[in-house]
Short mmCIF file of C-alpha atoms and ligand atoms in Angstrom, two decimals:
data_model
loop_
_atom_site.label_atom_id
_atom_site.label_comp_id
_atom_site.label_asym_id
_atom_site.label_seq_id
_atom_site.Cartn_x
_atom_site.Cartn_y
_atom_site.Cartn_z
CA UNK A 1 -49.37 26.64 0.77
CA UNK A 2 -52.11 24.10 1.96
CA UNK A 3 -51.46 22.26 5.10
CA UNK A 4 -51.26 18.91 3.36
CA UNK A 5 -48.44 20.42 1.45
CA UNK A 6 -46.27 21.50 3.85
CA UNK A 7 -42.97 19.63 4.94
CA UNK A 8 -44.66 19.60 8.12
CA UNK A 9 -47.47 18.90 10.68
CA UNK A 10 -49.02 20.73 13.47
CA UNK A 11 -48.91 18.55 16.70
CA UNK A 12 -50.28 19.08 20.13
CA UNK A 13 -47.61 18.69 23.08
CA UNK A 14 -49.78 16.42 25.67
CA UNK A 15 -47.23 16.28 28.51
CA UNK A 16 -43.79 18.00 29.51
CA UNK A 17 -42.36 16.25 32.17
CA UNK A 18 -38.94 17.35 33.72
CA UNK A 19 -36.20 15.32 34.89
CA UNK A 20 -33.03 17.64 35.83
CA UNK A 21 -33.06 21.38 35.81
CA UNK A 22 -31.12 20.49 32.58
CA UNK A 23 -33.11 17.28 30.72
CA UNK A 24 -36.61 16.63 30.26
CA UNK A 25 -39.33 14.28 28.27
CA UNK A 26 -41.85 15.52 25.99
CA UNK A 27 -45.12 13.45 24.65
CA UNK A 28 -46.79 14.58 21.78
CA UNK A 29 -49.83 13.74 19.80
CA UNK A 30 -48.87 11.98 16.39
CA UNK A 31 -49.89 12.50 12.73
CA UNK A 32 -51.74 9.46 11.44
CA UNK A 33 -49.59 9.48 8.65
CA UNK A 34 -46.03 9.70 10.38
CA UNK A 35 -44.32 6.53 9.70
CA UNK A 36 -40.78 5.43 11.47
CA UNK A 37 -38.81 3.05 12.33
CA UNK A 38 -37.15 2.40 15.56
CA UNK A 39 -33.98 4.36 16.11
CA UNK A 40 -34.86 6.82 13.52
CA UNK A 41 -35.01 10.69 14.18
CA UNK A 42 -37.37 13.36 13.15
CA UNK A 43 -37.28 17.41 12.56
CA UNK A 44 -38.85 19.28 14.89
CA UNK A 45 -39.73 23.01 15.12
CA UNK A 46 -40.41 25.76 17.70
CA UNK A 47 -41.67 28.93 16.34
CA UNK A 48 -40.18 32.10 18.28
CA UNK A 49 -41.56 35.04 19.53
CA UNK A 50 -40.31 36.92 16.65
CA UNK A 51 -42.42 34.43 13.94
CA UNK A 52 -39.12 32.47 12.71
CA UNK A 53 -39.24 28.56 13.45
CA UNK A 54 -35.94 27.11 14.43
CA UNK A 55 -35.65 23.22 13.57
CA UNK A 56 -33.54 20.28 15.54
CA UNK A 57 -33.38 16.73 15.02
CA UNK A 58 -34.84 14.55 17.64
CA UNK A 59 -34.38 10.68 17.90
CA UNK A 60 -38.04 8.96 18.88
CA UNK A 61 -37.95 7.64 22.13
CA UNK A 62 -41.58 6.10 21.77
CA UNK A 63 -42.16 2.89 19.53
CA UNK A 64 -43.25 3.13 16.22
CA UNK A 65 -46.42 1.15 16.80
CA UNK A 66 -47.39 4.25 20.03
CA UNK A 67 -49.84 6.67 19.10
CA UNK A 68 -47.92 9.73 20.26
CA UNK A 69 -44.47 10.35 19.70
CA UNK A 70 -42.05 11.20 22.85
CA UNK A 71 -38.90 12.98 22.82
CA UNK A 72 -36.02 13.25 25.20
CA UNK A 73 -34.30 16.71 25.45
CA UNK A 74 -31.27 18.59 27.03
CA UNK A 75 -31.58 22.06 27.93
CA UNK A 76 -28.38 24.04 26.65
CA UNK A 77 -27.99 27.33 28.02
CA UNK A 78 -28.62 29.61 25.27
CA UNK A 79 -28.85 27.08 22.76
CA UNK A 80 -31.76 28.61 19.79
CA UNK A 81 -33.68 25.53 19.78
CA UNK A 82 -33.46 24.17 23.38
CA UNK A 83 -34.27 27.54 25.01
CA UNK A 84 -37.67 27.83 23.10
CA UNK A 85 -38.34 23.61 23.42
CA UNK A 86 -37.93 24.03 27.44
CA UNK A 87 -40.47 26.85 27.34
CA UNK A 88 -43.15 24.79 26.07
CA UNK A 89 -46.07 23.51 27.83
CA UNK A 90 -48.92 20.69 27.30
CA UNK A 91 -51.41 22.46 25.02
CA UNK A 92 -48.64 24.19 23.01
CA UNK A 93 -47.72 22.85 19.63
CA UNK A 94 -44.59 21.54 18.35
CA UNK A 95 -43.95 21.27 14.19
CA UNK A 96 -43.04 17.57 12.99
CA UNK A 97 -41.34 17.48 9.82
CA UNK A 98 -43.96 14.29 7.67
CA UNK A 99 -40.67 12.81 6.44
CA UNK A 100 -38.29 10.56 9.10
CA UNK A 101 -34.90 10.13 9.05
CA UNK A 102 -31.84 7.81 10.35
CA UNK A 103 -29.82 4.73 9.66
CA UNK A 104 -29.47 3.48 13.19
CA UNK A 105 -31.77 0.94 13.08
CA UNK A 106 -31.87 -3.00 13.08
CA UNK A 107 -31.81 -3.41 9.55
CA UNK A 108 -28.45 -1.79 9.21
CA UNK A 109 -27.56 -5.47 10.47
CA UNK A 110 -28.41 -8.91 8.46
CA UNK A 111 -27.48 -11.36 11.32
CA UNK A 112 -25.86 -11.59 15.11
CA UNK A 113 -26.44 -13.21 18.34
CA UNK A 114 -25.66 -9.73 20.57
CA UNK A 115 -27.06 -6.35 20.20
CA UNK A 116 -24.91 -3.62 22.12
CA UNK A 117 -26.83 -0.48 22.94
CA UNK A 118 -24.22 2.30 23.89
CA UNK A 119 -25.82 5.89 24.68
CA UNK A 120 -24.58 9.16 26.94
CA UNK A 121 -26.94 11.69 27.83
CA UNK A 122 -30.05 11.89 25.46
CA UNK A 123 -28.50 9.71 23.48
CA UNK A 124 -30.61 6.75 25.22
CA UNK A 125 -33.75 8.09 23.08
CA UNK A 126 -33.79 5.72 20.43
CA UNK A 127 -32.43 2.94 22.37
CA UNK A 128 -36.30 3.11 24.43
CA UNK A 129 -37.57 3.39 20.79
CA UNK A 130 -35.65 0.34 20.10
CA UNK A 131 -36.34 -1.78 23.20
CA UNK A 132 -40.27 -1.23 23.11
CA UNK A 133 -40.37 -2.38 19.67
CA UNK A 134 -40.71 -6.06 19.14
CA UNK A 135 -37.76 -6.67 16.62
CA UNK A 136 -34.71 -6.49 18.32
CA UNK A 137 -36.19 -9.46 20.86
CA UNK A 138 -37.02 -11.50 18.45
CA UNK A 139 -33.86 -11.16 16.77
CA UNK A 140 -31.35 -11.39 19.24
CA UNK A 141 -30.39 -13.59 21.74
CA UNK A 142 -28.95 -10.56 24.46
CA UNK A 143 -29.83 -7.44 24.51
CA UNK A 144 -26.99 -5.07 26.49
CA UNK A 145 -28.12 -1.86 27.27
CA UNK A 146 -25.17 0.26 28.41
CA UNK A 147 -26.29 4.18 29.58
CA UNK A 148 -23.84 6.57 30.61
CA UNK A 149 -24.30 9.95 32.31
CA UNK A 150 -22.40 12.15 34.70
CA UNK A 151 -24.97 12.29 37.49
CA UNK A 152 -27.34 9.07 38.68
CA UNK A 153 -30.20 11.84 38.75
CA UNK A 154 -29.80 12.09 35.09
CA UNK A 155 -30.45 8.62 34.60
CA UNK A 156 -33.73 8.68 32.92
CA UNK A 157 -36.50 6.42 31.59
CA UNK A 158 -35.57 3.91 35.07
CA UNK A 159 -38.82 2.61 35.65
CA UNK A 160 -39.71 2.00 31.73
CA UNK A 161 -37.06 -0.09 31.68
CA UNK A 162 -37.14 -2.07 34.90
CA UNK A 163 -40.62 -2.81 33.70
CA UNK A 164 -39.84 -3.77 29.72
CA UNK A 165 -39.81 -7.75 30.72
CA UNK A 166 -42.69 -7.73 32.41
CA UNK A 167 -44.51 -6.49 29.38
CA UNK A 168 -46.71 -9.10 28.34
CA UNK A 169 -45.83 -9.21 24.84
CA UNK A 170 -41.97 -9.12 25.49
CA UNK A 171 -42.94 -11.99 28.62
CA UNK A 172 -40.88 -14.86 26.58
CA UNK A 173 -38.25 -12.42 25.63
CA UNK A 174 -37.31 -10.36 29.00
CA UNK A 175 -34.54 -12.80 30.22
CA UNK A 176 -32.55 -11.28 27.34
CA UNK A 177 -32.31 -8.11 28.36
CA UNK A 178 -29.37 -6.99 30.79
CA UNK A 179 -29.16 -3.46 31.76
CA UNK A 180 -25.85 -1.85 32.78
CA UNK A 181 -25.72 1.83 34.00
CA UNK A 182 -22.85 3.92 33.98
CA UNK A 183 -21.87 7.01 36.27
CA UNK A 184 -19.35 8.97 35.29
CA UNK A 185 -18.99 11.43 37.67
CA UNK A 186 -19.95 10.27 41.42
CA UNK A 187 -20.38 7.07 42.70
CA UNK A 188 -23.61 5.13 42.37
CA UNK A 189 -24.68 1.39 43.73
CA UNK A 190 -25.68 -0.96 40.78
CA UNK A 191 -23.68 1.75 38.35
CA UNK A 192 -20.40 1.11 36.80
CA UNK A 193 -18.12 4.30 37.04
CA UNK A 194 -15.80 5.23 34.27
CA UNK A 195 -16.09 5.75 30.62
CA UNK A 196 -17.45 3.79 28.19
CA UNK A 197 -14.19 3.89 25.77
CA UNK A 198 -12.06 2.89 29.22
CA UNK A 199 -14.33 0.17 30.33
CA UNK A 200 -14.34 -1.54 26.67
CA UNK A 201 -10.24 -0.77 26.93
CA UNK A 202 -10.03 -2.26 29.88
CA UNK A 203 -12.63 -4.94 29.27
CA UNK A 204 -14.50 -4.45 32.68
CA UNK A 205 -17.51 -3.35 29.84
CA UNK A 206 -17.57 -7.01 29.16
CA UNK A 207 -16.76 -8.54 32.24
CA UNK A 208 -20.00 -6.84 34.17
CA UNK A 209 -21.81 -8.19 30.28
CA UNK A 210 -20.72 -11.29 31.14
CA UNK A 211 -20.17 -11.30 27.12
CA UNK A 212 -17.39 -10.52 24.53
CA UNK A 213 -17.33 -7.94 22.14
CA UNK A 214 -16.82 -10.12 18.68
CA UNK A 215 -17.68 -9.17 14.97
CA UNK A 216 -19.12 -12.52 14.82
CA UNK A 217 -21.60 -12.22 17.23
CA UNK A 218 -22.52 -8.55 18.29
CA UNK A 219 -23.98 -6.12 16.97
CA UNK A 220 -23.40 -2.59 18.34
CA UNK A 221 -25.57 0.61 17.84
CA UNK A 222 -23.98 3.73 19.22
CA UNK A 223 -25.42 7.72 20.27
CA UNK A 224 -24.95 10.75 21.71
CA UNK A 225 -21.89 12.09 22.46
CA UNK A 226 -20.00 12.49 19.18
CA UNK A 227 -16.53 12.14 20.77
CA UNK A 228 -17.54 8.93 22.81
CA UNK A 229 -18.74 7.60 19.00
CA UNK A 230 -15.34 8.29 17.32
CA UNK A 231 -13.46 6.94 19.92
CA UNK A 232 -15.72 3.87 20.84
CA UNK A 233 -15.56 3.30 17.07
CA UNK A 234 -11.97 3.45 16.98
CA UNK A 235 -11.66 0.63 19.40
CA UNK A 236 -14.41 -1.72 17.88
CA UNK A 237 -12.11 -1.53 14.97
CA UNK A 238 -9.40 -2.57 16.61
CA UNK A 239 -11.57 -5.49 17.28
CA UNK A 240 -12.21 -5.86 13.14
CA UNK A 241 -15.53 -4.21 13.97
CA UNK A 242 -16.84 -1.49 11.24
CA UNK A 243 -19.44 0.37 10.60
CA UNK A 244 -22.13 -1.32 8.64
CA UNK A 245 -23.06 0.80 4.87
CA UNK A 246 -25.17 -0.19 2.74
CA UNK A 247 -22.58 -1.33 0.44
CA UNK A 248 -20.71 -3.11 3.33
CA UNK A 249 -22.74 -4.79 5.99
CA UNK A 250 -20.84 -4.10 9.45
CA UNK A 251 -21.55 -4.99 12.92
CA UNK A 252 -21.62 -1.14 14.30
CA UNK A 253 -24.52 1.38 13.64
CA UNK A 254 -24.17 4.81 15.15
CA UNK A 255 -26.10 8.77 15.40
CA UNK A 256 -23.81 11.24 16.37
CA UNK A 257 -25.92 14.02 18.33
CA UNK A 258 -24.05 16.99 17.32
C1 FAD B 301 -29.77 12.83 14.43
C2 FAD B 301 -29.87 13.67 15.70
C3 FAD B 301 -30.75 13.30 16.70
C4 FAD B 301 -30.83 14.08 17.86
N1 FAD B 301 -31.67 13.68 18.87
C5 FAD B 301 -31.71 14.38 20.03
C6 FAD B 301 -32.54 13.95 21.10
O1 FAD B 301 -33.27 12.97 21.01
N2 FAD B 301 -32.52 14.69 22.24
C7 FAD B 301 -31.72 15.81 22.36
O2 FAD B 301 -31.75 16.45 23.42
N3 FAD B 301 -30.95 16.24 21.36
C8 FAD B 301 -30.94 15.54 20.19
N4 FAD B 301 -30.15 15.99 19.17
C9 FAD B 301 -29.48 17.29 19.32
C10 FAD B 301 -30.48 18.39 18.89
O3 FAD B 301 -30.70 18.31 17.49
C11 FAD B 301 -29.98 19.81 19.21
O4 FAD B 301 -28.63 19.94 18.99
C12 FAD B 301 -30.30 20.16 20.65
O5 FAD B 301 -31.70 20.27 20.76
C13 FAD B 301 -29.70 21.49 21.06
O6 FAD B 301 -30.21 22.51 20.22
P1 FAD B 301 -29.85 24.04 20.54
O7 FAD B 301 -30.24 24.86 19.37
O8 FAD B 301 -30.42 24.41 21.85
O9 FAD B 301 -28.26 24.00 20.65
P2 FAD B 301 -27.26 23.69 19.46
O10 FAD B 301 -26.74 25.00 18.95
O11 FAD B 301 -27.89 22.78 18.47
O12 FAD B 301 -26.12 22.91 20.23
C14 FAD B 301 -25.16 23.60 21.01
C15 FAD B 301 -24.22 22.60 21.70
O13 FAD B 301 -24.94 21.92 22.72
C16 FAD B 301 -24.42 20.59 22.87
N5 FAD B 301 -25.53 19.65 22.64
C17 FAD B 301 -26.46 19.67 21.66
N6 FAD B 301 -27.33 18.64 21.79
C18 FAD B 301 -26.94 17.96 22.88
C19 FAD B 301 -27.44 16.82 23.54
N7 FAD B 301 -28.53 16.17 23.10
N8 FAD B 301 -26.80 16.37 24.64
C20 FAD B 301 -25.71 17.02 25.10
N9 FAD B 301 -25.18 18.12 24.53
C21 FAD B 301 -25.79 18.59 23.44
C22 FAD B 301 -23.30 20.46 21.83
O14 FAD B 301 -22.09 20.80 22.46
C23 FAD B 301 -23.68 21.49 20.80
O15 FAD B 301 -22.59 21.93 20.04
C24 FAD B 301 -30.03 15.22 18.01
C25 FAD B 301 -29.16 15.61 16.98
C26 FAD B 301 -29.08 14.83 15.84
C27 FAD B 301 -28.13 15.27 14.76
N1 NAP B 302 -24.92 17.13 32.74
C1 NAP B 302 -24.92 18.26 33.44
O1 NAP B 302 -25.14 18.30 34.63
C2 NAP B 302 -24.64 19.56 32.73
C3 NAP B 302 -24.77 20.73 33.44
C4 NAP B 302 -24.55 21.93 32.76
C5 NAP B 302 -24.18 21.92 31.46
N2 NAP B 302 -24.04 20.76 30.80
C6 NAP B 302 -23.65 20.78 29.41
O2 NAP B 302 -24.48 19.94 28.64
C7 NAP B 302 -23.72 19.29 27.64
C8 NAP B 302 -23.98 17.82 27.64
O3 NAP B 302 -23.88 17.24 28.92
P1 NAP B 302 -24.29 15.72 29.12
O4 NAP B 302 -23.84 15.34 30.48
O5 NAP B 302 -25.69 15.46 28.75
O6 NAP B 302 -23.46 14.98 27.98
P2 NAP B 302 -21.99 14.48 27.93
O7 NAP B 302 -21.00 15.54 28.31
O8 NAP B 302 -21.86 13.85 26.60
O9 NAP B 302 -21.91 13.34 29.08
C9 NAP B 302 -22.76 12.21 29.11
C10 NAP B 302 -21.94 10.98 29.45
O10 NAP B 302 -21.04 10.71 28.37
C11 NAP B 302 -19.72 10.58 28.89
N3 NAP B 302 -18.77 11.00 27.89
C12 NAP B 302 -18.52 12.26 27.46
N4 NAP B 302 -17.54 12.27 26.54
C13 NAP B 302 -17.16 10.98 26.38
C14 NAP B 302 -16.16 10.33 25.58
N5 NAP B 302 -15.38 11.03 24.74
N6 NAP B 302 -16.04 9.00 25.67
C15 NAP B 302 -16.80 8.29 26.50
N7 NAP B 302 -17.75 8.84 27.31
C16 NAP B 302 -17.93 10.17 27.23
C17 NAP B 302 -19.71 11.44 30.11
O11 NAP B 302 -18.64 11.07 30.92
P3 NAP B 302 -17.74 12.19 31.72
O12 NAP B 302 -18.51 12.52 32.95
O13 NAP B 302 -16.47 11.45 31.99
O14 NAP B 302 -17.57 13.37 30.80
C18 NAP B 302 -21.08 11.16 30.69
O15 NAP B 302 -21.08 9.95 31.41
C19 NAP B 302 -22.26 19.62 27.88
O16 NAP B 302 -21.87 20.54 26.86
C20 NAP B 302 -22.26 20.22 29.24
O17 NAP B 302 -21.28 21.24 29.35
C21 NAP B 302 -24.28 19.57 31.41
#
């Protein structure tokens, strides 16, 4: 098979850059021809020792309009893909399947005022794909950002977004952003510390927001942890939230991580 024919393309890891023995970042250079939209996820592969290539998805964490692509990873012990991912350094080369993939995007949403951004773990990946891309300020009148993890160290991607208003092309736009951290499992200044499901149930979510969860006015986009997604989902619904389908526009858009 010629190169143009295959699924994939042959791309040049340009940084590896650890955060936790257990979760790093990975920038890599970027087919001219790769097209995505924000929030969407691509197929990548590691080839093992042994000549087989194992393939994951992986959410974008870069914006579409970036000329490399970056990826957020966990390392699970023993896991096939992870194991070979977290042995790769700059130099090495990483397979990037041409076609991308995903529904948890902005246009899974015709109209609202508030766009909720709920992510555990890696599951904040497409929401920095999201929030460097210019759409979702022009649209929106708030932007929440809500990350959970168990640890503050885990908290990743800090600085990028302390620093998204003062970009210059977001500069009219950066008063709509409010960030709210969550840690689950110590206690952390600035972070809020319990669940995401218990501080919607117990509105305290909305009360650091300073904003109510309505299907008239937000918007919510939901990933990671699959269990936090079903049960987050099943409390936007008691709020007459749904999921938005393509036959059914919705107010909640969500990418369950495995
Ligand atoms: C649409 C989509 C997008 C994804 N995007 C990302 C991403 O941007 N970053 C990322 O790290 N992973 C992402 N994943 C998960 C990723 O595809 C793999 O599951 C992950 O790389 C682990 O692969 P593995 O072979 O090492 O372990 P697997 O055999 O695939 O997984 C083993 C177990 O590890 C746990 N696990 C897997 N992935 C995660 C995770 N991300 N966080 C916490 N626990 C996990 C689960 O319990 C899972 O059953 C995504 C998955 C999907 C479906
Ligand atoms: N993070 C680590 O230090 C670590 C270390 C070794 C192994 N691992 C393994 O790595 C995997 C993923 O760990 P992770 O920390 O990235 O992801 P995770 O377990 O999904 O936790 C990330 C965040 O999501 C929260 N969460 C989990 N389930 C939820 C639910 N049903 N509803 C609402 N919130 C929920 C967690 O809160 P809670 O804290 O309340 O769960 C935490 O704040 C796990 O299988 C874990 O065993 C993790």
């Amino acid at each position: 098979m010629t190169a143009s024919a295959e699924k994939f393309t042959r791309q040049t890891l340009l940084d590896v850059q650890p955060l936790t023995a257990n979760l790093f970042t990975l920038r890599a250079s970027r087919d001219a021809g790769f097209r995505f939209r924000a929030g969407q996820f691509a197929r990548l592969g590691v080839t093992k020792a042994d000549g087989t290539t194992v393939w994951r998805a992986y959410s974008m964490a870069s914006s579409p309009h970036d000329e490399f692509l970056e990826f957020f990873s966990i390392v699970v012990p023993g896991g096939e893909f992870t194991s070979e991912l977290s042995r790769l350094q700059a130099g090495d080369t990483l397979l990037v399947e041409r076609q991308a993939f995903g529904f948890l995007t902005l246009d899974r949403f015709a109209d609202g005022r508030d766009l909720w951004l709920l992510a555990t773990g890696t599951g904040i990946a497409p929401f920095m794909s999201v929030l460097q891309d210019f759409e979702a300020w022009e649209r929106f009148e708030r932007i929440i950002l809500v990350y959970s993890v168990r640890e503050a160290r885990e908290l990743a991607y800090q600085e990028l977004i302390a620093g998204l208003a003062q970009r210059d092309y977001l500069a009219e736009y950066g008063h709509k952003l409010q960030f709210i951290p969550i840690v689950t499992r110590e206690q952390h200044p600035g972070a809020l510390n319990g669940r995401i499901t218990d501080l919607i149930a117990n509105g305290e979510l909305e009360r650091a927001a300073g904003v109510t969860l309505t299907p008239e006015h937000s918007r919510v986009m939901l990933c990671g942890n699959p269990q936090m997604i079903e049960d987050t989902r099943h409390l936007l619904k008691q709020r007459d939230m749904q999921l938005s389908l393509s036959r059914r526009p919705g107010q909640v858009a969500v990418e369950n991580y495995w």
